[in-house]
CSV table of C-alpha atoms in Angstrom, one decimal:
chain,number,residue,atom,x,y,z
A,28,UNK,CA,6.9,0.8,-0.9
A,29,UNK,CA,4.0,2.3,-2.9
A,30,UNK,CA,4.7,3.1,-6.6
A,31,UNK,CA,5.3,6.9,-6.9
A,32,UNK,CA,2.6,9.2,-8.0
A,33,UNK,CA,3.1,10.5,-11.7
A,34,UNK,CA,1.5,13.7,-13.1
A,35,UNK,CA,-1.4,13.2,-15.6
A,36,UNK,CA,0.1,13.5,-19.1
A,37,UNK,CA,-2.9,14.6,-21.3
A,38,UNK,CA,-4.5,18.0,-21.2
A,39,UNK,CA,-8.1,18.1,-20.6
A,40,UNK,CA,-8.2,14.8,-18.8
A,41,UNK,CA,-7.8,14.2,-15.0
A,42,UNK,CA,-6.4,10.6,-15.4
A,43,UNK,CA,-4.9,9.0,-18.4
A,44,UNK,CA,-4.8,5.2,-18.8
A,45,UNK,CA,-3.1,3.2,-21.7
A,46,UNK,CA,-4.5,-0.2,-22.5
A,47,UNK,CA,-2.1,-2.9,-24.1
A,48,UNK,CA,-2.1,-6.6,-24.5
A,49,UNK,CA,-2.8,-7.5,-21.7
A,50,UNK,CA,-2.0,-4.5,-19.2
A,51,UNK,CA,-3.0,-1.2,-18.0
A,52,UNK,CA,-0.3,1.8,-17.6
A,53,UNK,CA,-1.7,2.5,-14.3
A,54,UNK,CA,-1.8,0.6,-11.1
A,55,UNK,CA,-3.9,2.8,-8.8
A,56,UNK,CA,-6.2,5.8,-9.5
A,57,UNK,CA,-6.9,8.1,-6.5
A,58,UNK,CA,-10.1,10.4,-7.0
A,59,UNK,CA,-12.1,12.6,-4.8
A,60,UNK,CA,-15.8,11.3,-3.9
A,61,UNK,CA,-18.6,13.1,-5.3
A,62,UNK,CA,-16.9,15.1,-8.0
A,63,UNK,CA,-16.9,14.7,-11.8
A,64,UNK,CA,-13.3,13.7,-13.1
A,65,UNK,CA,-12.5,12.7,-16.6
A,66,UNK,CA,-10.6,9.5,-17.5
A,67,UNK,CA,-9.0,9.1,-21.0
A,68,UNK,CA,-8.6,5.5,-22.0
A,69,UNK,CA,-6.3,4.9,-25.0
A,70,UNK,CA,-6.1,1.5,-26.6
A,71,UNK,CA,-2.5,0.7,-27.8
A,72,UNK,CA,-3.0,-2.9,-27.8
A,73,UNK,CA,-3.8,-5.3,-30.8
A,74,UNK,CA,-7.2,-6.3,-29.6
A,75,UNK,CA,-10.4,-4.7,-28.2
A,76,UNK,CA,-10.2,-3.1,-24.7
A,77,UNK,CA,-12.5,-1.5,-22.2
A,78,UNK,CA,-12.5,-0.1,-18.6
A,79,UNK,CA,-15.1,-1.2,-16.1
A,80,UNK,CA,-15.3,-1.0,-12.3
A,81,UNK,CA,-16.2,-3.6,-10.0
A,82,UNK,CA,-18.8,-2.6,-7.4
A,83,UNK,CA,-19.9,0.5,-9.3
A,84,UNK,CA,-22.0,-1.2,-12.0
A,85,UNK,CA,-24.2,2.0,-12.4
A,86,UNK,CA,-21.0,3.6,-14.1
A,87,UNK,CA,-20.3,0.7,-16.5
A,88,UNK,CA,-21.8,0.6,-20.0
A,89,UNK,CA,-24.8,-1.4,-20.4
A,90,UNK,CA,-23.7,-2.8,-23.7
A,91,UNK,CA,-20.2,-3.8,-23.0
A,92,UNK,CA,-19.4,-5.0,-26.5
A,93,UNK,CA,-20.6,-1.7,-28.2
A,94,UNK,CA,-18.7,0.3,-25.7
A,95,UNK,CA,-15.2,-1.3,-26.6
A,96,UNK,CA,-12.3,0.5,-27.9
A,97,UNK,CA,-10.7,-1.0,-31.2
A,98,UNK,CA,-6.9,-0.8,-31.5
A,99,UNK,CA,-5.9,2.7,-31.8
A,100,UNK,CA,-9.0,4.3,-30.5
A,101,UNK,CA,-9.2,6.4,-27.4
A,102,UNK,CA,-12.0,8.2,-25.4
A,103,UNK,CA,-12.4,10.7,-22.5
A,104,UNK,CA,-15.4,10.1,-20.3
A,105,UNK,CA,-16.6,11.7,-17.2
A,106,UNK,CA,-17.3,9.7,-13.9
A,107,UNK,CA,-18.6,10.8,-10.6
A,108,UNK,CA,-17.8,8.3,-8.0
A,109,UNK,CA,-20.1,8.9,-4.8
A,110,UNK,CA,-19.1,6.2,-2.4
A,111,UNK,CA,-15.6,6.5,-0.8
A,112,UNK,CA,-13.8,3.0,-0.8
A,113,UNK,CA,-11.5,0.9,-2.8
A,114,UNK,CA,-12.7,-0.6,-6.1
A,115,UNK,CA,-10.9,-2.8,-8.6
A,116,UNK,CA,-11.0,-1.5,-12.1
A,117,UNK,CA,-10.7,-4.1,-15.1
A,118,UNK,CA,-11.1,-4.8,-18.7
A,119,UNK,CA,-14.2,-6.9,-19.0
A,120,UNK,CA,-13.3,-8.1,-22.7
A,121,UNK,CA,-13.0,-11.8,-22.8
A,122,UNK,CA,-10.3,-13.2,-20.3
A,123,UNK,CA,-8.3,-10.0,-20.1
A,124,UNK,CA,-9.0,-9.5,-16.4
A,125,UNK,CA,-7.7,-13.1,-15.8
A,126,UNK,CA,-4.5,-12.0,-17.7
A,127,UNK,CA,-3.9,-9.3,-15.3
A,128,UNK,CA,-5.8,-6.3,-16.7
A,129,UNK,CA,-6.9,-5.1,-13.1
A,130,UNK,CA,-6.0,-2.2,-10.8
A,131,UNK,CA,-7.2,-0.1,-7.9
A,132,UNK,CA,-9.5,2.7,-7.8
A,133,UNK,CA,-9.3,4.7,-4.5
A,134,UNK,CA,-12.2,7.0,-3.7
A,135,UNK,CA,-11.3,9.4,-0.9
A,136,UNK,CA,-13.8,11.2,1.2
A,137,UNK,CA,-15.5,10.9,4.6
A,138,UNK,CA,-16.5,7.4,5.5
A,139,UNK,CA,-20.1,6.5,5.0
A,140,UNK,CA,-22.5,5.2,8.0
A,141,UNK,CA,-22.0,1.7,9.0
A,142,UNK,CA,-19.2,-0.7,9.6
A,143,UNK,CA,-16.5,-2.2,7.1
A,144,UNK,CA,-17.6,-4.2,4.1
A,145,UNK,CA,-15.7,-6.6,1.8
A,146,UNK,CA,-17.0,-8.1,-1.2
A,147,UNK,CA,-14.9,-10.5,-3.6
A,148,UNK,CA,-15.4,-9.2,-7.1
A,149,UNK,CA,-12.7,-11.3,-8.9
A,150,UNK,CA,-12.2,-14.2,-9.7
A,151,UNK,CA,-15.5,-14.5,-11.7
A,152,UNK,CA,-17.8,-17.4,-10.9
A,153,UNK,CA,-19.6,-17.4,-14.3
A,154,UNK,CA,-17.1,-19.5,-16.3
A,155,UNK,CA,-14.0,-21.7,-15.9
A,156,UNK,CA,-10.7,-20.0,-15.3
A,157,UNK,CA,-7.4,-21.0,-17.1
A,158,UNK,CA,-4.8,-21.1,-14.2
A,159,UNK,CA,-2.5,-21.7,-12.6
A,160,UNK,CA,-2.5,-17.9,-11.9
A,161,UNK,CA,-5.7,-16.5,-10.7
A,162,UNK,CA,-6.3,-12.7,-10.3
A,163,UNK,CA,-8.1,-11.5,-7.2
A,164,UNK,CA,-10.0,-8.2,-6.5
A,165,UNK,CA,-12.3,-7.2,-3.7
A,166,UNK,CA,-14.4,-4.1,-3.0
A,167,UNK,CA,-13.8,-2.6,0.3
A,168,UNK,CA,-15.4,0.3,2.2
A,169,UNK,CA,-15.1,1.7,5.7
A,170,UNK,CA,-11.6,0.1,6.3
A,171,UNK,CA,-8.1,1.4,5.7
A,172,UNK,CA,-5.4,-1.0,4.5
A,173,UNK,CA,-2.2,0.2,5.9
A,174,UNK,CA,1.3,-0.7,4.6
A,175,UNK,CA,3.1,-2.4,7.5
A,176,UNK,CA,-0.1,-3.0,9.5
A,177,UNK,CA,0.6,-6.5,9.7
A,178,UNK,CA,4.0,-6.0,11.4
A,179,UNK,CA,2.5,-4.6,14.6
A,180,UNK,CA,0.4,-5.9,17.4
A,181,UNK,CA,-1.1,-2.3,18.1
A,182,UNK,CA,-4.6,-2.3,16.9
A,183,UNK,CA,-6.2,0.8,15.6
A,184,UNK,CA,-10.0,0.7,14.6
A,185,UNK,CA,-10.8,0.4,11.2
A,186,UNK,CA,-7.1,-0.1,10.1
A,187,UNK,CA,-5.5,-3.5,9.2
A,188,UNK,CA,-5.1,-6.0,6.2
A,189,UNK,CA,-6.9,-8.7,4.3
A,190,UNK,CA,-6.1,-12.3,4.9
A,191,UNK,CA,-6.7,-14.6,2.0
A,192,UNK,CA,-7.3,-18.5,2.1
A,193,UNK,CA,-7.9,-21.0,-0.4
A,194,UNK,CA,-9.8,-24.2,0.3
A,195,UNK,CA,-9.3,-23.6,4.1
A,196,UNK,CA,-5.7,-22.9,4.1
A,197,UNK,CA,-4.1,-19.6,4.5
A,198,UNK,CA,-2.2,-18.3,1.6
A,199,UNK,CA,-1.2,-14.9,3.0
A,200,UNK,CA,-2.0,-11.3,3.9
A,201,UNK,CA,-2.2,-8.3,1.7
A,202,UNK,CA,-2.7,-4.6,2.0
A,203,UNK,CA,-4.1,-4.2,-1.5
A,204,UNK,CA,-7.5,-5.0,-2.8
A,205,UNK,CA,-5.9,-6.8,-6.0
A,206,UNK,CA,-3.6,-9.8,-5.8
A,207,UNK,CA,-2.7,-12.8,-7.8
A,208,UNK,CA,-2.8,-16.4,-6.6
A,209,UNK,CA,-0.3,-18.7,-8.2
A,210,UNK,CA,0.0,-22.6,-8.4
A,211,UNK,CA,-3.9,-23.0,-8.4
A,212,UNK,CA,-4.7,-26.4,-9.8
A,213,UNK,CA,-7.7,-27.5,-12.0
A,214,UNK,CA,-11.1,-28.0,-10.3
A,215,UNK,CA,-13.3,-26.2,-7.9
A,216,UNK,CA,-11.8,-24.1,-5.2
A,217,UNK,CA,-13.3,-21.8,-2.3
A,218,UNK,CA,-11.5,-18.5,-1.9
A,219,UNK,CA,-12.1,-16.5,1.4
A,220,UNK,CA,-11.1,-12.9,2.2
A,221,UNK,CA,-11.2,-11.6,5.8
A,222,UNK,CA,-10.4,-8.4,7.2
A,223,UNK,CA,-7.9,-8.4,10.1
A,224,UNK,CA,-6.6,-6.2,12.8
A,225,UNK,CA,-3.0,-5.3,12.8
A,226,UNK,CA,-2.1,-8.2,15.2
A,227,UNK,CA,-3.8,-10.6,12.9
A,228,UNK,CA,-7.0,-11.0,14.8
A,229,UNK,CA,-10.4,-11.1,13.0
A,230,UNK,CA,-12.7,-8.1,13.5
A,231,UNK,CA,-15.4,-8.2,15.7
A,232,UNK,CA,-17.9,-9.1,14.4
A,233,UNK,CA,-15.9,-10.8,11.6
A,234,UNK,CA,-15.9,-9.0,8.2
A,235,UNK,CA,-15.3,-11.8,5.6
A,236,UNK,CA,-16.6,-13.4,2.4
A,237,UNK,CA,-16.2,-16.5,0.5
A,238,UNK,CA,-16.8,-17.6,-3.1
A,239,UNK,CA,-16.3,-20.8,-5.2
A,240,UNK,CA,-14.6,-20.7,-8.5
A,241,UNK,CA,-13.6,-23.4,-11.1
A,242,UNK,CA,-10.1,-23.7,-12.8
A,243,UNK,CA,-10.5,-25.7,-16.2
A,244,UNK,CA,-8.7,-29.0,-16.7
A,245,UNK,CA,-5.1,-28.9,-17.5
A,246,UNK,CA,-3.8,-26.6,-14.7
A,247,UNK,CA,-1.5,-29.0,-12.7
A,248,UNK,CA,1.2,-26.9,-11.2
A,249,UNK,CA,4.0,-28.2,-8.8
A,250,UNK,CA,3.9,-27.0,-5.3
A,251,UNK,CA,1.0,-25.6,-3.1
A,252,UNK,CA,-0.9,-22.3,-3.9
A,253,UNK,CA,0.9,-19.0,-3.0
A,254,UNK,CA,0.5,-15.4,-3.2
A,255,UNK,CA,2.2,-14.4,-6.4
A,256,UNK,CA,3.4,-11.1,-7.7
A,257,UNK,CA,0.8,-8.3,-7.6
A,258,UNK,CA,-0.7,-7.5,-10.9
A,259,UNK,CA,-0.2,-3.7,-10.1
A,260,UNK,CA,3.6,-4.2,-8.8
A,261,UNK,CA,5.9,-1.5,-10.1
A,262,UNK,CA,3.0,0.5,-11.7
A,263,UNK,CA,2.5,4.1,-10.9
A,264,UNK,CA,-0.4,5.7,-9.0
A,265,UNK,CA,-2.1,8.7,-10.7
A,266,UNK,CA,-4.0,11.1,-8.3
A,267,UNK,CA,-6.9,13.3,-9.5
A,268,UNK,CA,-7.4,14.9,-6.1
A,269,UNK,CA,-4.8,17.5,-6.5
A,270,UNK,CA,-6.0,18.3,-10.0
A,271,UNK,CA,-9.4,19.4,-8.7
A,272,UNK,CA,-10.5,22.1,-6.4
A,273,UNK,CA,-11.8,20.2,-3.2
């Protein structure tokens, strides 16, 4: 079952997020499209942290290092999310995202023109990863991930789940845009994400993407890769939709 929504705790901010080592206090943020909301980020960890969004590069600071919060610092910043969809938020400092500093931004509003799209934003392809646990984050538009959708054979257009596979072998299905792969060994791997109907069949035409990433030497787990515990499991959802006049 989804984590319960909790009220915003800081006056003057629509959403409050606490960053620690290496965790965010919030699993999912729900916001209205095309309205400015304020997000307060408080660094209560022992190292620098930041807040970025995959798939929304125009909202991320150009100088990430200069934008970081030192331990004990906080800031409130306004954001306007124009495109409805699901986007991972993450900490871009070092390997913090790899360690689990990732969550879900849900932008609510009328669907845009065109069909469903999926884009694998994490894991990164720019450097080797530590393993054996690998964080996954995808950007998703014009498609609804529905809890329990994989348990029925009644298809509904634009509704279903994501199938994940690694090196051609199915790992499992998920109704979240963030997930964790466990037991991933050293070397090069190909991760694929495919949108599926409720009955498990691919969309027509297929909507899928594959990327290649590398796990550094030394990751030699026992057993085959599996879907591990979600990095947002048990974390609250904070909604800014009801705090604004829409």
